[in-house]
PDB file of C-alpha atoms in Angstrom:
ATOM      1  CA  MET A   1     -60.149 107.007 140.528  1.00  0.00           C
ATOM      2  CA  SER A   2     -59.796 110.142 142.530  1.00  0.00           C
ATOM      3  CA  ALA A   3     -59.828 113.145 140.241  1.00  0.00           C
ATOM      4  CA  PRO A   4     -58.190 116.272 141.623  1.00  0.00           C
ATOM      5  CA  PRO A   5     -60.261 119.380 142.356  1.00  0.00           C
ATOM      6  CA  SER A   6     -59.241 120.845 138.986  1.00  0.00           C
ATOM      7  CA  GLY A   7     -61.438 118.355 137.157  1.00  0.00           C
ATOM      8  CA  LEU A   8     -61.740 115.162 135.187  1.00  0.00           C
ATOM      9  CA  LEU A   9     -60.195 116.542 131.987  1.00  0.00           C
ATOM     10  CA  ASP A  10     -57.144 117.710 133.907  1.00  0.00           C
ATOM     11  CA  TYR A  11     -56.828 114.243 135.412  1.00  0.00           C
ATOM     12  CA  TYR A  12     -57.417 112.150 132.282  1.00  0.00           C
ATOM     13  CA  LEU A  13     -56.120 114.454 129.538  1.00  0.00           C
ATOM     14  CA  PRO A  14     -53.786 117.022 131.148  1.00  0.00           C
ATOM     15  CA  ARG A  15     -51.778 117.518 127.955  1.00  0.00           C
ATOM     16  CA  TYR A  16     -53.546 118.437 124.755  1.00  0.00           C
ATOM     17  CA  THR A  17     -52.902 119.923 121.326  1.00  0.00           C
ATOM     18  CA  PHE A  18     -56.226 121.645 120.648  1.00  0.00           C
ATOM     19  CA  ALA A  19     -59.073 122.792 122.901  1.00  0.00           C
ATOM     20  CA  HIS A  20     -62.171 124.925 122.992  1.00  0.00           C
ATOM     21  CA  ARG A  21     -64.474 125.980 125.813  1.00  0.00           C
ATOM     22  CA  TYR A  22     -67.966 127.394 126.143  1.00  0.00           C
ATOM     23  CA  ARG A  23     -70.216 128.207 129.078  1.00  0.00           C
ATOM     24  CA  THR A  24     -73.690 129.393 129.979  1.00  0.00           C
ATOM     25  CA  VAL A  25     -75.604 130.306 133.102  1.00  0.00           C
ATOM     26  CA  VAL A  26     -78.830 128.421 133.771  1.00  0.00           C
ATOM     27  CA  HIS A  27     -81.519 130.022 135.915  1.00  0.00           C
ATOM     28  CA  CYS A  28     -82.335 126.889 137.876  1.00  0.00           C
ATOM     29  CA  GLY A  29     -81.282 126.311 141.454  1.00  0.00           C
ATOM     30  CA  ASP A  30     -81.155 122.509 141.250  1.00  0.00           C
ATOM     31  CA  ILE A  31     -77.658 121.568 140.076  1.00  0.00           C
ATOM     32  CA  GLY A  32     -78.574 117.862 140.069  1.00  0.00           C
ATOM     33  CA  ARG A  33     -81.458 118.505 137.684  1.00  0.00           C
ATOM     34  CA  VAL A  34     -79.239 120.532 135.345  1.00  0.00           C
ATOM     35  CA  TYR A  35     -76.633 117.740 135.428  1.00  0.00           C
ATOM     36  CA  ASP A  36     -79.240 115.066 134.603  1.00  0.00           C
ATOM     37  CA  ILE A  37     -80.640 117.145 131.736  1.00  0.00           C
ATOM     38  CA  ALA A  38     -77.150 117.585 130.277  1.00  0.00           C
ATOM     39  CA  ARG A  39     -76.405 113.857 130.457  1.00  0.00           C
ATOM     40  CA  ASN A  40     -79.348 113.043 128.219  1.00  0.00           C
ATOM     41  CA  VAL A  41     -80.245 116.255 126.389  1.00  0.00           C
ATOM     42  CA  ASP A  42     -82.375 115.796 123.258  1.00  0.00           C
ATOM     43  CA  LEU A  43     -80.141 116.952 120.400  1.00  0.00           C
ATOM     44  CA  SER A  44     -83.024 116.753 117.905  1.00  0.00           C
ATOM     45  CA  GLN A  45     -84.463 119.919 119.468  1.00  0.00           C
ATOM     46  CA  SER A  46     -81.809 121.950 117.627  1.00  0.00           C
ATOM     47  CA  ARG A  47     -82.279 122.384 113.889  1.00  0.00           C
ATOM     48  CA  ALA A  48     -78.632 123.434 113.584  1.00  0.00           C
ATOM     49  CA  ILE A  49     -77.388 120.223 115.235  1.00  0.00           C
ATOM     50  CA  VAL A  50     -79.676 118.040 113.124  1.00  0.00           C
ATOM     51  CA  LEU A  51     -78.511 119.766 109.923  1.00  0.00           C
ATOM     52  CA  LEU A  52     -74.811 119.604 110.805  1.00  0.00           C
ATOM     53  CA  PHE A  53     -75.006 115.952 111.872  1.00  0.00           C
ATOM     54  CA  ARG A  54     -76.828 115.000 108.675  1.00  0.00           C
ATOM     55  CA  LEU A  55     -74.277 116.859 106.539  1.00  0.00           C
ATOM     56  CA  ARG A  56     -71.525 114.924 108.323  1.00  0.00           C
ATOM     57  CA  GLY A  57     -73.329 111.617 107.824  1.00  0.00           C
ATOM     58  CA  LEU A  58     -73.473 110.982 111.569  1.00  0.00           C
ATOM     59  CA  PRO A  59     -75.841 108.372 113.042  1.00  0.00           C
ATOM     60  CA  ARG A  60     -79.527 109.230 112.722  1.00  0.00           C
ATOM     61  CA  GLY A  61     -82.196 108.265 115.189  1.00  0.00           C
ATOM     62  CA  CYS A  62     -79.868 108.552 118.194  1.00  0.00           C
ATOM     63  CA  TRP A  63     -80.738 112.041 119.282  1.00  0.00           C
ATOM     64  CA  ARG A  64     -80.502 111.689 123.060  1.00  0.00           C
ATOM     65  CA  ALA A  65     -76.971 112.559 124.156  1.00  0.00           C
ATOM     66  CA  ARG A  66     -76.141 109.199 125.740  1.00  0.00           C
ATOM     67  CA  ALA A  67     -77.483 107.182 122.784  1.00  0.00           C
ATOM     68  CA  PHE A  68     -75.592 109.421 120.361  1.00  0.00           C
ATOM     69  CA  CYS A  69     -72.337 108.953 122.294  1.00  0.00           C
ATOM     70  CA  SER A  70     -72.813 105.196 122.215  1.00  0.00           C
ATOM     71  CA  ALA A  71     -73.561 105.194 118.466  1.00  0.00           C
ATOM     72  CA  MET A  72     -70.356 107.182 117.894  1.00  0.00           C
ATOM     73  CA  HIS A  73     -68.344 104.618 119.936  1.00  0.00           C
ATOM     74  CA  TRP A  74     -67.509 107.230 122.555  1.00  0.00           C
ATOM     75  CA  THR A  75     -67.048 106.120 126.156  1.00  0.00           C
ATOM     76  CA  GLU A  76     -68.619 107.683 129.225  1.00  0.00           C
ATOM     77  CA  LEU A  77     -65.257 107.752 130.943  1.00  0.00           C
ATOM     78  CA  ALA A  78     -65.963 109.271 134.351  1.00  0.00           C
ATOM     79  CA  GLN A  79     -68.447 111.297 136.315  1.00  0.00           C
ATOM     80  CA  ARG A  80     -68.715 113.166 139.579  1.00  0.00           C
ATOM     81  CA  ARG A  81     -72.407 113.885 139.991  1.00  0.00           C
ATOM     82  CA  PRO A  82     -73.449 116.703 140.074  1.00  0.00           C
ATOM     83  CA  ALA A  83     -70.122 118.439 139.383  1.00  0.00           C
ATOM     84  CA  GLU A  84     -69.007 117.016 136.026  1.00  0.00           C
ATOM     85  CA  PHE A  85     -68.865 114.172 133.539  1.00  0.00           C
ATOM     86  CA  LEU A  86     -66.383 113.203 130.839  1.00  0.00           C
ATOM     87  CA  VAL A  87     -66.917 111.441 127.513  1.00  0.00           C
ATOM     88  CA  ALA A  88     -63.852 110.304 125.567  1.00  0.00           C
ATOM     89  CA  TYR A  89     -62.472 108.197 122.757  1.00  0.00           C
ATOM     90  CA  TRP A  90     -59.187 107.497 121.037  1.00  0.00           C
ATOM     91  CA  ARG A  91     -58.171 106.911 117.443  1.00  0.00           C
ATOM     92  CA  GLY A  92     -55.615 104.517 116.093  1.00  0.00           C
ATOM     93  CA  GLY A  93     -54.928 101.198 114.464  1.00  0.00           C
ATOM     94  CA  ASP A  94     -56.391 100.094 111.151  1.00  0.00           C
ATOM     95  CA  GLY A  95     -57.828 103.084 109.327  1.00  0.00           C
ATOM     96  CA  ASN A  96     -57.292 105.349 112.342  1.00  0.00           C
ATOM     97  CA  ARG A  97     -60.789 104.415 113.543  1.00  0.00           C
ATOM     98  CA  ILE A  98     -62.482 105.595 116.731  1.00  0.00           C
ATOM     99  CA  ARG A  99     -61.857 103.105 119.517  1.00  0.00           C
ATOM    100  CA  ARG A 100     -63.838 102.440 122.660  1.00  0.00           C
ATOM    101  CA  ILE A 101     -62.020 102.722 125.953  1.00  0.00           C
ATOM    102  CA  ASP A 102     -62.073  99.507 127.977  1.00  0.00           C
ATOM    103  CA  HIS A 103     -61.316 101.188 131.302  1.00  0.00           C
ATOM    104  CA  ALA A 104     -60.553 104.729 132.423  1.00  0.00           C
ATOM    105  CA  ALA A 105     -56.925 104.044 133.353  1.00  0.00           C
ATOM    106  CA  GLN A 106     -56.315 102.895 129.778  1.00  0.00           C
ATOM    107  CA  PHE A 107     -57.208 106.359 128.488  1.00  0.00           C
ATOM    108  CA  ARG A 108     -55.030 108.180 131.008  1.00  0.00           C
ATOM    109  CA  ASP A 109     -51.990 106.017 130.284  1.00  0.00           C
ATOM    110  CA  ALA A 110     -50.060 105.754 127.032  1.00  0.00           C
ATOM    111  CA  LEU A 111     -52.125 103.907 124.426  1.00  0.00           C
ATOM    112  CA  PRO A 112     -49.972 101.854 122.046  1.00  0.00           C
ATOM    113  CA  GLY A 113     -50.943 102.672 118.469  1.00  0.00           C
ATOM    114  CA  ALA A 114     -52.990 105.743 119.390  1.00  0.00           C
ATOM    115  CA  SER A 115     -52.830 108.772 117.107  1.00  0.00           C
ATOM    116  CA  GLN A 116     -55.362 110.883 119.053  1.00  0.00           C
ATOM    117  CA  LYS A 117     -57.123 111.105 122.385  1.00  0.00           C
ATOM    118  CA  VAL A 118     -60.280 113.215 122.597  1.00  0.00           C
ATOM    119  CA  GLY A 119     -62.233 114.252 125.694  1.00  0.00           C
ATOM    120  CA  PHE A 120     -65.476 116.212 126.085  1.00  0.00           C
ATOM    121  CA  ALA A 121     -66.260 117.446 129.595  1.00  0.00           C
ATOM    122  CA  PHE A 122     -69.284 119.148 131.065  1.00  0.00           C
ATOM    123  CA  ARG A 123     -68.825 120.927 134.387  1.00  0.00           C
ATOM    124  CA  PHE A 124     -71.512 122.290 136.690  1.00  0.00           C
ATOM    125  CA  ARG A 125     -71.075 124.929 139.385  1.00  0.00           C
ATOM    126  CA  GLN A 126     -73.731 126.310 141.713  1.00  0.00           C
ATOM    127  CA  LEU A 127     -73.404 130.102 141.500  1.00  0.00           C
ATOM    128  CA  ASP A 128     -76.144 130.924 143.989  1.00  0.00           C
ATOM    129  CA  ALA A 129     -79.544 129.594 145.071  1.00  0.00           C
ATOM    130  CA  GLY A 130     -81.064 130.188 141.642  1.00  0.00           C
ATOM    131  CA  ARG A 131     -78.254 129.778 139.106  1.00  0.00           C
ATOM    132  CA  VAL A 132     -75.941 127.051 137.833  1.00  0.00           C
ATOM    133  CA  GLU A 133     -73.007 127.595 135.497  1.00  0.00           C
ATOM    134  CA  VAL A 134     -72.584 124.912 132.829  1.00  0.00           C
ATOM    135  CA  ALA A 135     -69.231 124.798 131.056  1.00  0.00           C
ATOM    136  CA  THR A 136     -68.111 122.471 128.302  1.00  0.00           C
ATOM    137  CA  GLU A 137     -64.577 121.850 127.140  1.00  0.00           C
ATOM    138  CA  THR A 138     -63.238 119.705 124.326  1.00  0.00           C
ATOM    139  CA  ARG A 139     -59.598 118.646 124.276  1.00  0.00           C
ATOM    140  CA  VAL A 140     -57.718 116.802 121.558  1.00  0.00           C
ATOM    141  CA  LEU A 141     -54.262 115.333 122.040  1.00  0.00           C
ATOM    142  CA  CYS A 142     -52.538 114.549 118.747  1.00  0.00           C
ATOM    143  CA  ILE A 143     -49.808 111.979 119.253  1.00  0.00           C
ATOM    144  CA  GLY A 144     -46.937 112.575 116.863  1.00  0.00           C
ATOM    145  CA  ALA A 145     -46.161 115.191 114.225  1.00  0.00           C
ATOM    146  CA  ARG A 146     -48.115 113.401 111.495  1.00  0.00           C
ATOM    147  CA  SER A 147     -51.254 113.322 113.626  1.00  0.00           C
ATOM    148  CA  ARG A 148     -50.866 117.005 114.571  1.00  0.00           C
ATOM    149  CA  LEU A 149     -50.435 118.070 110.963  1.00  0.00           C
ATOM    150  CA  ALA A 150     -53.371 115.988 109.738  1.00  0.00           C
ATOM    151  CA  PHE A 151     -55.652 117.203 112.511  1.00  0.00           C
ATOM    152  CA  PHE A 152     -54.667 120.873 112.194  1.00  0.00           C
ATOM    153  CA  GLY A 153     -56.424 121.280 108.837  1.00  0.00           C
ATOM    154  CA  TYR A 154     -59.434 119.314 109.999  1.00  0.00           C
ATOM    155  CA  TRP A 155     -59.685 121.361 113.217  1.00  0.00           C
ATOM    156  CA  TRP A 156     -59.392 124.636 111.322  1.00  0.00           C
ATOM    157  CA  LEU A 157     -62.278 123.542 109.101  1.00  0.00           C
ATOM    158  CA  ILE A 158     -64.630 122.057 111.712  1.00  0.00           C
ATOM    159  CA  LYS A 159     -63.924 124.195 114.784  1.00  0.00           C
ATOM    160  CA  PRO A 160     -66.633 126.805 114.007  1.00  0.00           C
ATOM    161  CA  PHE A 161     -69.213 124.049 113.452  1.00  0.00           C
ATOM    162  CA  SER A 162     -68.079 122.079 116.482  1.00  0.00           C
ATOM    163  CA  GLY A 163     -68.350 125.292 118.488  1.00  0.00           C
ATOM    164  CA  LEU A 164     -71.861 125.879 117.173  1.00  0.00           C
ATOM    165  CA  VAL A 165     -72.867 122.365 118.261  1.00  0.00           C
ATOM    166  CA  ARG A 166     -71.463 122.982 121.769  1.00  0.00           C
ATOM    167  CA  LYS A 167     -73.295 126.320 122.025  1.00  0.00           C
ATOM    168  CA  GLU A 168     -76.512 124.692 120.847  1.00  0.00           C
ATOM    169  CA  ILE A 169     -76.144 121.912 123.425  1.00  0.00           C
ATOM    170  CA  LEU A 170     -75.703 124.523 126.149  1.00  0.00           C
ATOM    171  CA  ARG A 171     -78.770 126.380 124.851  1.00  0.00           C
ATOM    172  CA  LEU A 172     -80.831 123.166 124.922  1.00  0.00           C
ATOM    173  CA  ILE A 173     -79.719 122.409 128.475  1.00  0.00           C
ATOM    174  CA  ARG A 174     -80.553 125.941 129.576  1.00  0.00           C
ATOM    175  CA  ARG A 175     -83.954 125.904 127.854  1.00  0.00           C
ATOM    176  CA  GLU A 176     -85.003 122.576 129.373  1.00  0.00           C
ATOM    177  CA  ALA A 177     -83.705 123.396 132.859  1.00  0.00           C
ATOM    178  CA  GLU A 178     -85.425 126.776 132.883  1.00  0.00           C
ATOM    179  CA  SER A 179     -88.789 125.427 131.696  1.00  0.00           C
TER     180      SER A 179
END
């Protein structure tokens, strides 16, 4: 895999139906440290995240980012340390369940039976000797009119809460990296 300079999301999920982006600046000059913190940030350090995840009935006890992703059946699709990493999943088949991705090329190509492809990227950019920009972007590709219509209402309802979770994750990364 050779992702273009534009990024992993542009390579693996160039077309999408819905997206949202957030960013923060971390006062830490070590981009590798910021990257490593983001890969395994402790989500339990945010009361808002804990509350929202419990209300949604999401897995408990898996509060480190990587363990949470695994419990959700999300795949760590690709990474370019220390520039970015991408987590993804797809939905389809019986009950439109979340499906693990066997290999990265599978996600990029057409997936028979898929109704959605979802990617979460974190990007890191050294601004100067003492600051790193951390940006997160979520993209959702709805495959077919039925999927788009069904997801539209869901997205309208959850987008503010999803955005809050992303902002909280960025805050946790910033707090840990700056400590």
